[in-house]
Coordinates of C-alpha atoms and ligand atoms in Angstrom, one line a residue:
M1237 CA -40.7 -3.4 -1.9
E1238 CA -38.2 -0.9 -3.3
K1239 CA -36.1 -2.4 -6.1
W1240 CA -32.8 -1.3 -7.7
D1241 CA -30.4 -2.7 -10.3
V1242 CA -27.5 -2.1 -7.9
V1243 CA -27.3 -1.3 -4.2
V1244 CA -23.9 -0.2 -3.0
V1245 CA -23.3 -0.3 0.8
G1246 CA -20.8 2.3 1.9
G1247 CA -20.1 5.8 0.7
G1248 CA -16.3 5.7 1.0
P1249 CA -13.9 5.9 -2.0
G1250 CA -14.7 2.3 -3.2
G1251 CA -18.5 2.6 -2.8
S1252 CA -18.7 6.0 -4.5
Y1253 CA -16.6 4.9 -7.4
A1254 CA -18.6 1.7 -7.9
A1255 CA -21.9 3.7 -7.7
R1256 CA -20.5 6.1 -10.3
T1257 CA -19.4 3.3 -12.7
A1258 CA -22.8 1.5 -12.3
A1259 CA -24.8 4.7 -12.9
D1260 CA -22.6 5.6 -15.9
A1261 CA -23.4 2.1 -17.3
G1262 CA -27.1 3.1 -17.1
L1263 CA -27.9 1.0 -14.1
K1264 CA -30.5 2.2 -11.5
T1265 CA -28.1 2.6 -8.5
V1266 CA -28.4 3.7 -4.9
F1267 CA -25.6 3.9 -2.4
F1268 CA -25.9 4.0 1.4
E1269 CA -23.6 5.8 3.9
R1270 CA -24.0 5.5 7.6
G1271 CA -22.3 8.9 8.3
R1272 CA -24.1 12.2 8.0
K1273 CA -22.1 12.8 4.9
P1274 CA -19.4 10.8 3.1
G1275 CA -16.0 11.1 4.8
D1276 CA -17.6 11.9 8.1
K1277 CA -16.4 8.8 9.8
N1278 CA -13.3 8.0 7.9
S1279 CA -9.7 8.3 9.0
S1280 CA -6.7 7.6 6.8
G1281 CA -3.4 9.0 5.9
C1282 CA -4.7 9.4 2.4
G1283 CA -1.6 9.7 0.2
L1284 CA -2.5 9.2 -3.4
G1285 CA 0.4 8.0 -5.6
Q1286 CA 1.6 8.3 -9.1
R1287 CA -0.6 5.6 -10.6
W1288 CA -3.6 7.8 -10.0
W1289 CA -2.3 9.9 -12.9
R1290 CA -2.3 6.8 -15.1
D1291 CA -5.7 5.5 -14.1
Y1292 CA -7.7 8.5 -12.8
P1293 CA -6.2 11.6 -14.3
E1294 CA -9.3 13.7 -14.4
I1295 CA -9.9 13.0 -10.7
M1296 CA -6.3 14.0 -9.9
E1297 CA -6.7 17.3 -11.8
D1298 CA -9.8 18.2 -9.8
L1299 CA -8.4 17.2 -6.5
Q1300 CA -5.5 19.7 -6.8
D1301 CA -7.9 22.5 -6.0
L1302 CA -9.4 21.1 -2.7
P1303 CA -8.5 22.9 0.5
S1304 CA -6.4 20.2 2.4
V1305 CA -4.2 19.1 -0.6
R1306 CA -0.4 19.1 -0.4
K1307 CA 1.6 17.7 -3.2
I1308 CA 4.0 14.8 -2.7
E1309 CA 7.1 15.2 -4.9
M1310 CA 9.4 13.4 -2.5
V1311 CA 9.3 10.9 0.4
V1312 CA 11.7 11.7 3.2
I1313 CA 12.9 8.9 5.4
K1314 CA 14.2 9.6 8.9
L1315 CA 16.0 7.0 11.0
V1316 CA 15.9 7.5 14.8
D1317 CA 18.0 5.4 17.2
E1318 CA 16.9 3.7 20.5
H1319 CA 17.8 7.0 22.3
G1320 CA 15.4 9.0 20.2
R1321 CA 18.3 10.7 18.3
L1322 CA 17.8 11.5 14.7
R1323 CA 20.6 9.6 13.0
Y1324 CA 19.9 9.7 9.3
T1325 CA 17.7 11.5 6.8
S1326 CA 17.3 10.5 3.2
G1327 CA 14.8 10.9 0.5
T1328 CA 13.4 9.4 -2.7
T1329 CA 11.7 11.1 -5.6
G1330 CA 11.3 7.9 -7.5
S1331 CA 13.1 7.4 -10.8
D1332 CA 12.6 10.0 -13.5
L1333 CA 13.0 7.2 -16.0
C1334 CA 10.2 5.1 -14.6
A1335 CA 8.2 8.3 -14.0
N1336 CA 8.2 8.9 -17.7
R1337 CA 5.5 6.3 -17.9
W1338 CA 3.2 8.9 -16.4
P1339 CA 3.9 12.5 -17.3
H1340 CA 3.8 13.8 -13.8
G1341 CA 6.7 11.9 -12.2
M1342 CA 6.3 11.3 -8.5
D1343 CA 3.6 13.9 -8.3
G1344 CA 1.2 12.4 -5.7
I1345 CA -1.0 14.3 -3.3
S1346 CA -2.1 14.1 0.4
I1347 CA -5.7 15.0 1.1
Y1348 CA -8.0 14.7 4.1
R1349 CA -10.9 12.3 3.7
R1350 CA -13.3 15.0 4.6
D1351 CA -12.4 16.5 1.1
L1352 CA -11.8 13.3 -0.9
D1353 CA -14.9 11.3 0.0
P1354 CA -17.6 14.0 -0.7
Y1355 CA -15.8 14.8 -4.0
L1356 CA -16.1 11.1 -5.1
A1357 CA -19.7 10.8 -3.8
N1358 CA -20.5 13.9 -5.9
L1359 CA -19.1 12.1 -9.0
A1360 CA -21.6 9.3 -8.4
T1361 CA -24.6 11.5 -7.8
S1362 CA -23.7 13.6 -10.9
A1363 CA -23.7 10.3 -12.9
G1364 CA -27.3 9.6 -11.6
A1365 CA -26.8 7.4 -8.6
E1366 CA -28.9 8.2 -5.5
L1367 CA -27.0 8.7 -2.2
R1368 CA -28.7 8.1 1.2
T1369 CA -26.7 9.3 4.1
S1370 CA -27.3 8.6 7.9
T1371 CA -28.4 5.1 6.8
L1372 CA -26.9 2.1 8.4
V1373 CA -27.3 -1.1 6.5
N1374 CA -27.3 -4.0 8.9
D1375 CA -28.4 -7.1 7.1
V1376 CA -28.8 -8.8 3.7
I1377 CA -31.9 -10.3 2.2
M1378 CA -31.1 -13.9 1.3
D1379 CA -33.2 -16.0 -1.1
N1380 CA -32.1 -19.6 -1.9
G1381 CA -28.6 -18.9 -0.8
Q1382 CA -28.3 -15.8 -2.9
V1383 CA -28.1 -12.1 -1.8
K1384 CA -31.2 -10.3 -3.2
G1385 CA -31.0 -7.0 -1.4
V1386 CA -30.3 -5.3 2.0
K1387 CA -32.0 -4.2 5.2
T1388 CA -31.4 -1.0 7.0
E1389 CA -31.3 -0.3 10.7
S1390 CA -34.6 1.6 10.4
G1391 CA -36.3 -1.6 9.1
E1392 CA -36.5 -0.9 5.4
S1393 CA -35.9 -3.8 2.9
I1394 CA -34.4 -2.9 -0.4
Q1395 CA -34.2 -5.3 -3.3
A1396 CA -31.4 -5.4 -5.8
D1397 CA -30.2 -7.5 -8.7
V1398 CA -26.6 -7.0 -7.4
V1399 CA -25.3 -5.7 -4.1
I1400 CA -21.8 -4.2 -4.0
A1401 CA -20.4 -4.3 -0.4
A1402 CA -18.1 -1.4 0.1
D1403 CA -18.6 -1.2 3.9
G1404 CA -14.9 -1.2 4.9
A1405 CA -12.7 -3.4 7.0
M1406 CA -15.4 -4.6 9.4
S1407 CA -17.8 -5.4 6.6
T1408 CA -21.2 -6.4 8.0
M1409 CA -22.3 -7.5 4.5
A1410 CA -19.4 -10.0 4.3
K1411 CA -20.5 -11.5 7.7
K1412 CA -24.3 -11.5 7.0
S1413 CA -23.9 -13.1 3.6
G1414 CA -21.8 -15.9 5.1
L1415 CA -18.7 -15.0 3.1
R1416 CA -16.6 -14.8 6.2
K1417 CA -17.1 -14.6 10.0
R1418 CA -13.9 -12.8 10.7
W1419 CA -10.5 -12.0 9.1
G1420 CA -8.2 -15.0 9.6
G1421 CA -5.4 -12.8 10.8
G1422 CA -3.8 -9.8 9.1
C1423 CA -6.4 -7.1 9.9
T1424 CA -4.7 -4.5 12.1
L1425 CA -5.5 -1.4 14.1
V1426 CA -3.9 1.8 12.9
P1427 CA -3.8 4.6 15.4
Q1428 CA -3.2 8.2 14.2
L1429 CA -2.7 11.5 15.8
D1430 CA -3.7 14.6 13.8
F1431 CA -2.1 18.0 14.3
S1432 CA -3.0 21.5 13.0
C1433 CA 0.1 23.3 11.8
N1434 CA 1.2 26.7 10.6
E1435 CA 0.7 26.6 6.8
E1436 CA 3.6 28.9 6.0
R1437 CA 5.9 26.8 8.2
M1438 CA 4.7 23.7 6.4
D1439 CA 5.6 25.2 3.1
D1440 CA 9.0 26.3 4.2
I1441 CA 10.1 23.3 6.3
I1442 CA 8.2 20.3 4.8
G1443 CA 7.6 21.5 1.2
N1444 CA 5.9 19.0 -1.0
A1445 CA 6.9 15.8 0.8
E1446 CA 5.6 12.9 2.7
W1447 CA 7.8 11.8 5.7
C1448 CA 8.4 8.4 7.2
W1449 CA 10.1 7.7 10.6
F1450 CA 11.8 4.4 11.3
G1451 CA 13.3 3.5 14.6
S1452 CA 13.9 0.5 16.8
L1453 CA 10.4 0.7 18.3
F1454 CA 8.3 1.9 15.4
A1455 CA 7.7 2.5 11.8
T1456 CA 5.4 5.4 11.2
Y1457 CA 4.3 7.7 8.4
Q1458 CA 3.8 11.4 8.6
V1459 CA 1.3 12.6 6.1
N1460 CA 1.5 16.3 5.4
F1461 CA -1.5 18.3 4.4
R1462 CA -1.8 22.0 3.5
D1463 CA -2.2 23.2 7.1
G1464 CA -1.9 20.1 9.2
M1465 CA -0.3 16.7 9.4
H1466 CA -0.8 13.4 11.1
I1467 CA 1.4 10.6 12.2
G1468 CA 0.2 7.0 12.2
A1469 CA 1.5 3.5 12.6
G1470 CA 0.2 0.0 11.9
Q1471 CA 0.5 -3.6 13.0
W1472 CA -0.3 -2.8 16.7
L1473 CA -2.2 -6.1 17.1
R1474 CA 0.9 -8.2 17.3
D1475 CA 1.1 -10.5 20.3
D1476 CA 4.5 -9.2 21.2
W1477 CA 3.7 -5.5 21.5
S1478 CA 3.4 -4.5 25.1
E1479 CA 2.3 -1.0 24.6
K1480 CA -1.2 0.2 23.8
P1481 CA -1.6 2.1 20.5
L1482 CA -2.1 5.5 22.1
D1483 CA 0.9 5.0 24.4
M1484 CA 3.0 4.1 21.5
I1485 CA 2.0 7.1 19.5
K1486 CA 2.7 9.3 22.6
K1487 CA 6.2 7.7 22.9
L1488 CA 6.9 8.7 19.3
V1489 CA 5.8 12.2 19.9
S1490 CA 8.0 12.5 23.0
Y1491 CA 11.2 11.8 21.0
P1492 CA 13.4 14.9 20.7
A1493 CA 13.6 14.5 16.9
F1494 CA 9.8 14.6 16.7
Q1495 CA 9.5 17.4 19.3
S1496 CA 11.6 19.7 17.3
T1497 CA 9.5 19.1 14.2
L1498 CA 6.4 19.8 16.1
K1499 CA 7.9 23.0 17.5
V1500 CA 8.9 24.5 14.2
L1501 CA 5.6 23.6 12.6
E1502 CA 3.7 25.1 15.6
A1503 CA 1.8 21.8 15.6
K1504 CA -1.1 21.4 18.0
P1505 CA -2.7 18.0 18.6
R1506 CA -6.2 18.0 17.0
E1507 CA -7.6 14.5 17.1
Y1508 CA -6.7 11.0 17.9
Q1509 CA -8.2 8.3 15.7
A1510 CA -7.8 4.6 15.3
H1511 CA -9.1 2.5 12.4
M1512 CA -9.0 -1.1 11.3
L1513 CA -7.1 -1.9 8.2
P1514 CA -6.9 -5.3 6.4
W1515 CA -3.2 -6.0 5.7
L1516 CA -3.3 -9.3 4.0
E1517 CA -1.1 -11.6 2.0
Y1518 CA -4.0 -12.4 -0.3
P1519 CA -7.7 -11.4 -0.2
P1520 CA -10.1 -14.3 0.7
K1521 CA -13.1 -15.0 -1.6
T1522 CA -14.6 -11.7 -2.9
Y1523 CA -18.0 -12.8 -4.3
T1524 CA -21.1 -14.9 -3.6
G1525 CA -24.4 -15.2 -5.4
G1526 CA -25.8 -11.6 -5.8
M1527 CA -23.0 -9.8 -4.1
M1528 CA -19.4 -8.7 -4.6
L1529 CA -17.0 -7.3 -2.0
I1530 CA -14.7 -4.3 -2.9
G1531 CA -12.0 -2.2 -1.3
D1532 CA -11.3 -2.8 2.4
A1533 CA -14.4 -5.1 2.7
A1534 CA -12.6 -7.4 0.3
G1535 CA -9.1 -7.1 1.9
F1536 CA -7.5 -5.3 -1.1
P1537 CA -5.0 -2.9 0.5
C1538 CA -1.5 -3.4 -0.8
P1539 CA 0.3 -6.3 1.1
L1540 CA 3.5 -4.3 1.4
E1541 CA 2.5 -0.9 2.9
A1542 CA -1.3 -1.0 2.9
E1543 CA -2.1 1.7 0.3
G1544 CA -5.8 1.0 -0.3
I1545 CA -7.7 3.9 -1.9
W1546 CA -6.6 3.2 -5.5
H1547 CA -7.4 -0.4 -4.8
A1548 CA -10.9 0.5 -3.6
L1549 CA -11.6 2.6 -6.7
T1550 CA -10.2 0.0 -9.0
S1551 CA -12.1 -3.0 -7.4
G1552 CA -15.2 -0.8 -7.3
K1553 CA -14.9 -0.2 -11.1
I1554 CA -14.4 -3.8 -11.9
A1555 CA -17.3 -4.9 -9.7
A1556 CA -19.7 -2.4 -11.2
E1557 CA -18.7 -3.4 -14.7
T1558 CA -19.2 -7.0 -13.8
A1559 CA -22.6 -6.1 -12.3
A1560 CA -23.6 -4.5 -15.6
W1561 CA -22.5 -7.5 -17.5
A1562 CA -24.3 -10.0 -15.2
I1563 CA -27.5 -7.9 -15.2
S1564 CA -27.5 -7.8 -19.0
K1565 CA -27.4 -11.6 -19.0
G1566 CA -30.1 -11.8 -16.3
D1567 CA -27.7 -13.9 -14.2
A1568 CA -26.2 -12.7 -10.9
S1569 CA -25.6 -16.2 -9.5
E1570 CA -22.4 -17.1 -7.7
R1571 CA -21.1 -18.7 -10.8
A1572 CA -21.8 -15.6 -12.9
L1573 CA -20.2 -13.3 -10.4
S1574 CA -17.0 -15.4 -10.2
E1575 CA -16.2 -13.4 -13.3
Y1576 CA -15.5 -10.5 -10.9
E1577 CA -12.7 -12.4 -9.2
R1578 CA -11.3 -13.6 -12.6
R1579 CA -11.3 -9.9 -13.8
W1580 CA -9.6 -8.4 -10.8
K1581 CA -7.0 -11.2 -10.7
A1582 CA -6.1 -10.5 -14.3
S1583 CA -5.9 -6.7 -13.7
E1584 CA -3.2 -4.4 -12.1
L1585 CA -4.9 -5.1 -8.8
G1586 CA -4.2 -8.8 -9.1
K1587 CA -0.6 -8.1 -9.8
E1588 CA -0.3 -6.5 -6.4
F1589 CA -0.8 -9.8 -4.8
E1590 CA 1.5 -12.0 -6.9
F1591 CA 4.1 -11.4 -4.2
G1592 CA 1.7 -10.7 -1.4
K1593 CA 3.1 -13.3 1.1
E1594 CA 6.7 -12.2 0.4
W1595 CA 6.0 -8.4 0.7
S1596 CA 4.0 -8.7 3.8
S1597 CA 6.4 -11.0 5.6
I1598 CA 9.4 -8.7 4.8
W1599 CA 7.6 -5.8 6.3
S1600 CA 6.5 -7.7 9.4
A1601 CA 10.0 -9.0 10.0
S1602 CA 11.7 -5.6 9.7
A1603 CA 9.8 -2.4 10.2
F1604 CA 7.3 -4.0 12.6
D1605 CA 9.7 -6.2 14.5
P1606 CA 11.4 -4.1 17.2
A1607 CA 14.3 -6.5 17.8
A1608 CA 15.0 -6.9 14.1
M1609 CA 14.7 -3.2 13.5
E1610 CA 17.3 -2.4 16.1
K1611 CA 19.9 -4.6 14.4
Q1612 CA 18.9 -3.4 10.9
L1613 CA 19.1 0.2 12.0
Q1614 CA 22.8 -0.3 13.0
L1615 CA 23.5 -1.9 9.7
L1616 CA 21.8 0.9 7.8
L1617 CA 23.7 3.5 9.7
E1618 CA 27.0 1.7 9.0
F1619 CA 26.1 1.6 5.3
S1620 CA 25.2 5.3 5.4
M1621 CA 28.7 5.9 6.7
L1622 CA 30.1 4.5 3.5
H1623 CA 28.4 7.2 1.5
P1624 CA 31.2 9.4 -0.1
F1625 CA 30.0 12.5 1.9
S1626 CA 30.1 10.5 5.2
I1627 CA 33.7 9.6 4.6
V1628 CA 34.6 13.2 3.8
F1629 CA 33.0 14.4 7.1
D1630 CA 34.1 11.5 9.3
W1631 CA 36.9 13.1 11.3
G1632 CA 37.2 10.5 14.0
D1633 CA 40.5 9.1 12.6
A1634 CA 42.5 9.2 9.4
H1635 CA 39.9 8.8 6.6
M1636 CA 41.2 5.4 5.5
D1637 CA 41.0 4.1 9.1
C1638 CA 37.4 5.4 9.3
L1639 CA 36.5 3.6 6.1
N1640 CA 38.1 0.4 7.4
Q1641 CA 36.3 0.7 10.8
H1642 CA 32.9 0.9 9.0
L1643 CA 33.8 -2.0 6.8
E1644 CA 34.6 -4.0 9.9
H1645 CA 31.3 -3.1 11.6
I1646 CA 29.4 -4.1 8.5
M1647 CA 31.1 -7.5 8.4
D1648 CA 30.3 -8.0 12.1
L1649 CA 26.7 -7.3 11.4
A1650 CA 26.5 -9.1 8.0
P1651 CA 25.7 -12.6 9.3
E1652 CA 22.5 -11.3 10.9
F1653 CA 21.6 -9.6 7.7
A1654 CA 22.5 -12.6 5.5
D1655 CA 20.0 -14.7 7.5
F1656 CA 17.4 -12.1 7.0
G1657 CA 18.3 -11.8 3.3
K1658 CA 18.1 -15.6 2.8
Q1659 CA 14.8 -15.9 4.5
Y1660 CA 12.9 -12.8 3.4
V1661 CA 14.6 -11.1 0.4
A1662 CA 15.8 -14.1 -1.7
P1663 CA 12.2 -15.3 -2.3
L1664 CA 11.6 -12.1 -4.2
A1665 CA 14.2 -13.1 -6.8
R1666 CA 11.5 -14.9 -8.8
G1667 CA 10.0 -11.5 -9.6
I1668 CA 13.1 -10.1 -11.3
W1669 CA 12.3 -10.0 -15.0
P1670 CA 14.3 -12.7 -17.0
K1671 CA 15.3 -10.1 -19.5
N1672 CA 17.1 -8.1 -16.7
V1673 CA 18.9 -11.3 -15.5
K1674 CA 20.0 -12.0 -19.0
R1675 CA 21.3 -8.4 -19.4
I1676 CA 23.3 -8.6 -16.2
L1677 CA 24.8 -12.0 -17.4
L1678 CA 25.7 -10.5 -20.8
N1679 CA 27.5 -7.7 -19.1
V1680 CA 29.5 -10.2 -17.0
K1681 CA 30.3 -12.5 -20.0
P1682 CA 33.3 -10.5 -21.4
K1683 CA 34.9 -10.8 -18.0
I1684 CA 34.9 -14.6 -17.8
P1685 CA 37.8 -15.8 -20.0
G1686 CA 36.5 -19.4 -20.5
L1687 CA 33.0 -18.3 -21.6
R1688 CA 33.5 -15.1 -23.5
R1689 CA 33.9 -16.8 -26.8
L1690 CA 30.6 -18.7 -26.6
S1691 CA 27.5 -17.5 -28.5
D1692 CA 25.0 -15.9 -26.2
Q1693 CA 22.7 -18.8 -26.5
N1694 CA 25.3 -21.4 -25.6
Y1695 CA 26.6 -19.1 -22.8
F1696 CA 23.1 -19.1 -21.2
K1697 CA 22.9 -22.9 -21.6
V1698 CA 26.2 -23.3 -19.7
I1699 CA 25.1 -20.8 -16.9
A1700 CA 21.8 -22.7 -16.6
K1701 CA 23.7 -26.0 -16.1
L1702 CA 26.1 -24.4 -13.6
S1703 CA 23.4 -22.6 -11.6
K1704 CA 20.0 -24.2 -10.9
G1705 CA 18.9 -20.9 -9.3
L1706 CA 19.5 -19.0 -12.5
A1707 CA 18.1 -21.7 -14.8
P1708 CA 14.4 -20.6 -14.7
F1709 CA 15.4 -17.0 -15.8
L1710 CA 17.2 -18.4 -18.9
D1711 CA 14.3 -20.6 -20.0
P1712 CA 13.5 -19.4 -23.6
N1713 CA 9.8 -20.1 -23.0
I1714 CA 9.4 -17.6 -20.1
K1715 CA 7.8 -14.3 -20.9
Q1716 CA 10.7 -11.8 -20.6
D1717 CA 9.0 -9.0 -18.6
A1718 CA 7.0 -11.2 -16.2
A1719 CA 7.8 -12.9 -12.9
V1720 CA 9.1 -16.5 -13.3
P1721 CA 6.1 -18.7 -12.5
R1722 CA 6.4 -20.2 -9.0
D1723 CA 6.6 -23.9 -10.1
V1724 CA 9.3 -23.2 -12.8
Y1725 CA 11.3 -21.2 -10.3
E1726 CA 11.1 -23.7 -7.5
R1727 CA 12.2 -26.5 -9.9
G1728 CA 15.2 -24.3 -10.8
V1729 CA 16.1 -23.6 -7.2
K1730 CA 16.0 -27.2 -6.2
Ligands
FAD1953 C1 -4.8 5.1 9.3 C2 -4.9 4.7 7.9 C3 -4.1 5.3 7.0 C4 -4.2 5.0 5.6 N1 -3.4 5.6 4.7 C5 -3.6 5.4 3.4 C6 -2.9 6.2 2.4 O1 -2.1 7.1 2.7 N2 -3.2 5.9 1.1 C7 -4.1 5.0 0.7 O2 -4.3 4.8 -0.5 N3 -4.7 4.2 1.6 C8 -4.5 4.4 2.9 N4 -5.2 3.7 3.9 C9 -6.1 2.6 3.4 C10 -7.4 3.3 2.9 O3 -7.9 4.2 3.9 C11 -8.5 2.2 2.7 O4 -7.9 1.2 2.0 C12 -9.7 2.8 1.9 O5 -10.3 3.8 2.7 C13 -10.7 1.8 1.5 O6 -11.8 2.4 1.0 P1 -13.2 1.7 1.1 O7 -14.2 2.5 0.3 O8 -13.1 0.3 0.7 O9 -13.6 1.6 2.7 P2 -13.7 2.8 3.7 O10 -12.9 4.0 3.4 O11 -13.6 2.2 5.0 O12 -15.2 3.3 3.5 C14 -16.3 2.5 4.0 C15 -17.5 3.4 4.1 O13 -18.7 2.6 4.3 C16 -19.4 3.2 5.4 N5 -20.1 2.1 6.1 C17 -19.5 1.1 6.8 N6 -20.4 0.2 7.2 C18 -21.6 0.6 6.7 C19 -22.9 0.1 6.8 N7 -23.2 -1.0 7.5 N8 -23.9 0.9 6.3 C20 -23.7 2.0 5.6 N9 -22.4 2.5 5.5 C21 -21.4 1.8 6.0 C22 -18.4 3.9 6.3 O14 -18.9 4.9 7.0 C23 -17.4 4.4 5.2 O15 -17.8 5.7 4.7 C24 -5.1 4.0 5.2 C25 -5.9 3.4 6.2 C26 -5.8 3.7 7.5 C27 -6.7 3.0 8.5

């Protein structure tokens, strides 16, 4: 029987990067892709963000030259009301101060998977990994409760010291190895509609930007490529959605605000796609004897907005490094491979899930909750009217009356928002760095007559006594630039 050090199942971003890392480490590596070529069967918005410059700078340099790439220097937010009217446009370029951590600022890119996946697969084959396309892996070889290889649809059996399962959201490997039968909730269907567009119009009207549309019935992204774009939306598997995914996408497209965008871009529908995406609060177990799950197969997309390609590469790298370490010890048992989970939890990837539950519930209860979104939209619009330019151009009444009317509306809407804030936003407070809380309190200190004479240390002691909620942040034993540990925080809040 054929025998390899490492078999990788799946030639998507995670699988290719795992195969590359394993081959670079000198391991005899093969990776299998069911499509005729990598990227053949994959659909995704495929925006790659700033941290790619930090972690994969050479890849980002290379990708700039691929045909479908459009830069992302800004994210434009558009709010549409229940009548389909565009009510508000805003944008973010990220903070230049934060962006200094990576020399390229917000500089992300959008790229079609038909360009990205073959590029990454090529990195793996250049490093010495063997790629077999048009090969569906449909089972694992089990021996004494440990994965020892895989079987293909055509009946081949291939042995391996370690199998890395990179076979996406519906992972056959996870099921066949007994790691899980199905996702226990959280995996969602994401429909997308792709359009071809006039490239010059894209340059003039869209520029280097990603767009997002928020309305009372939807939250959808618009990913802009060199000569095309697609819109997509998630969370369609909620029980309370009455529309089918395609109907919902059609509804978005029919809104006047959308129609005018399509018209100026000379956009023509090209392809409708729908793809499963794990959108979890926390990934379930990611290893068993002889096998590790990476990328979507493991449930790694970000719990807030489901970015997942960086996560697939990063988990693929950690898994391949763990495989090299396990093979060098001659031990790929479940116990040995638990090292993989320890490593990803300790990495930037693990940090993504420290607030997984909080991030995912805030998104579900706002952008994906039509009733909540309708109310929040009104509040956001009222807040936008407090913008200095809005006051200048609000000619409905005398300017001071306009200002007072908006304040009145905000106060009418505030109770709803306060409930939302208490339930969904307040739990995130634990994540504010203690050093930031201390800095705010020190700024306030000179304004409190009774306390301004105290030393900083005594001032913090008094505040901690007065406020149980602030107490954990003022604990001298807490690391100053890390989230306050859950148990310490909960003790303080009680
Ligand atoms: C609509 C949509 C939009 C998204 N937008 C973004 C975005 O803008 N930015 C971002 O970072 N992430 C985005 N994501 C998430 C991102 O696409 C995934 O997290 C990422 O593709 C995961 O990579 P992967 O390699 O783990 O899995 P996949 O990309 O799913 O690749 C799995 C590969 O394995 C192959 N395969 C599957 N089963 C088998 C088998 N049994 N045998 C052989 N081969 C097999 C498949 O053909 C595929 O090539 C989006 C996802 C969706 C669905």
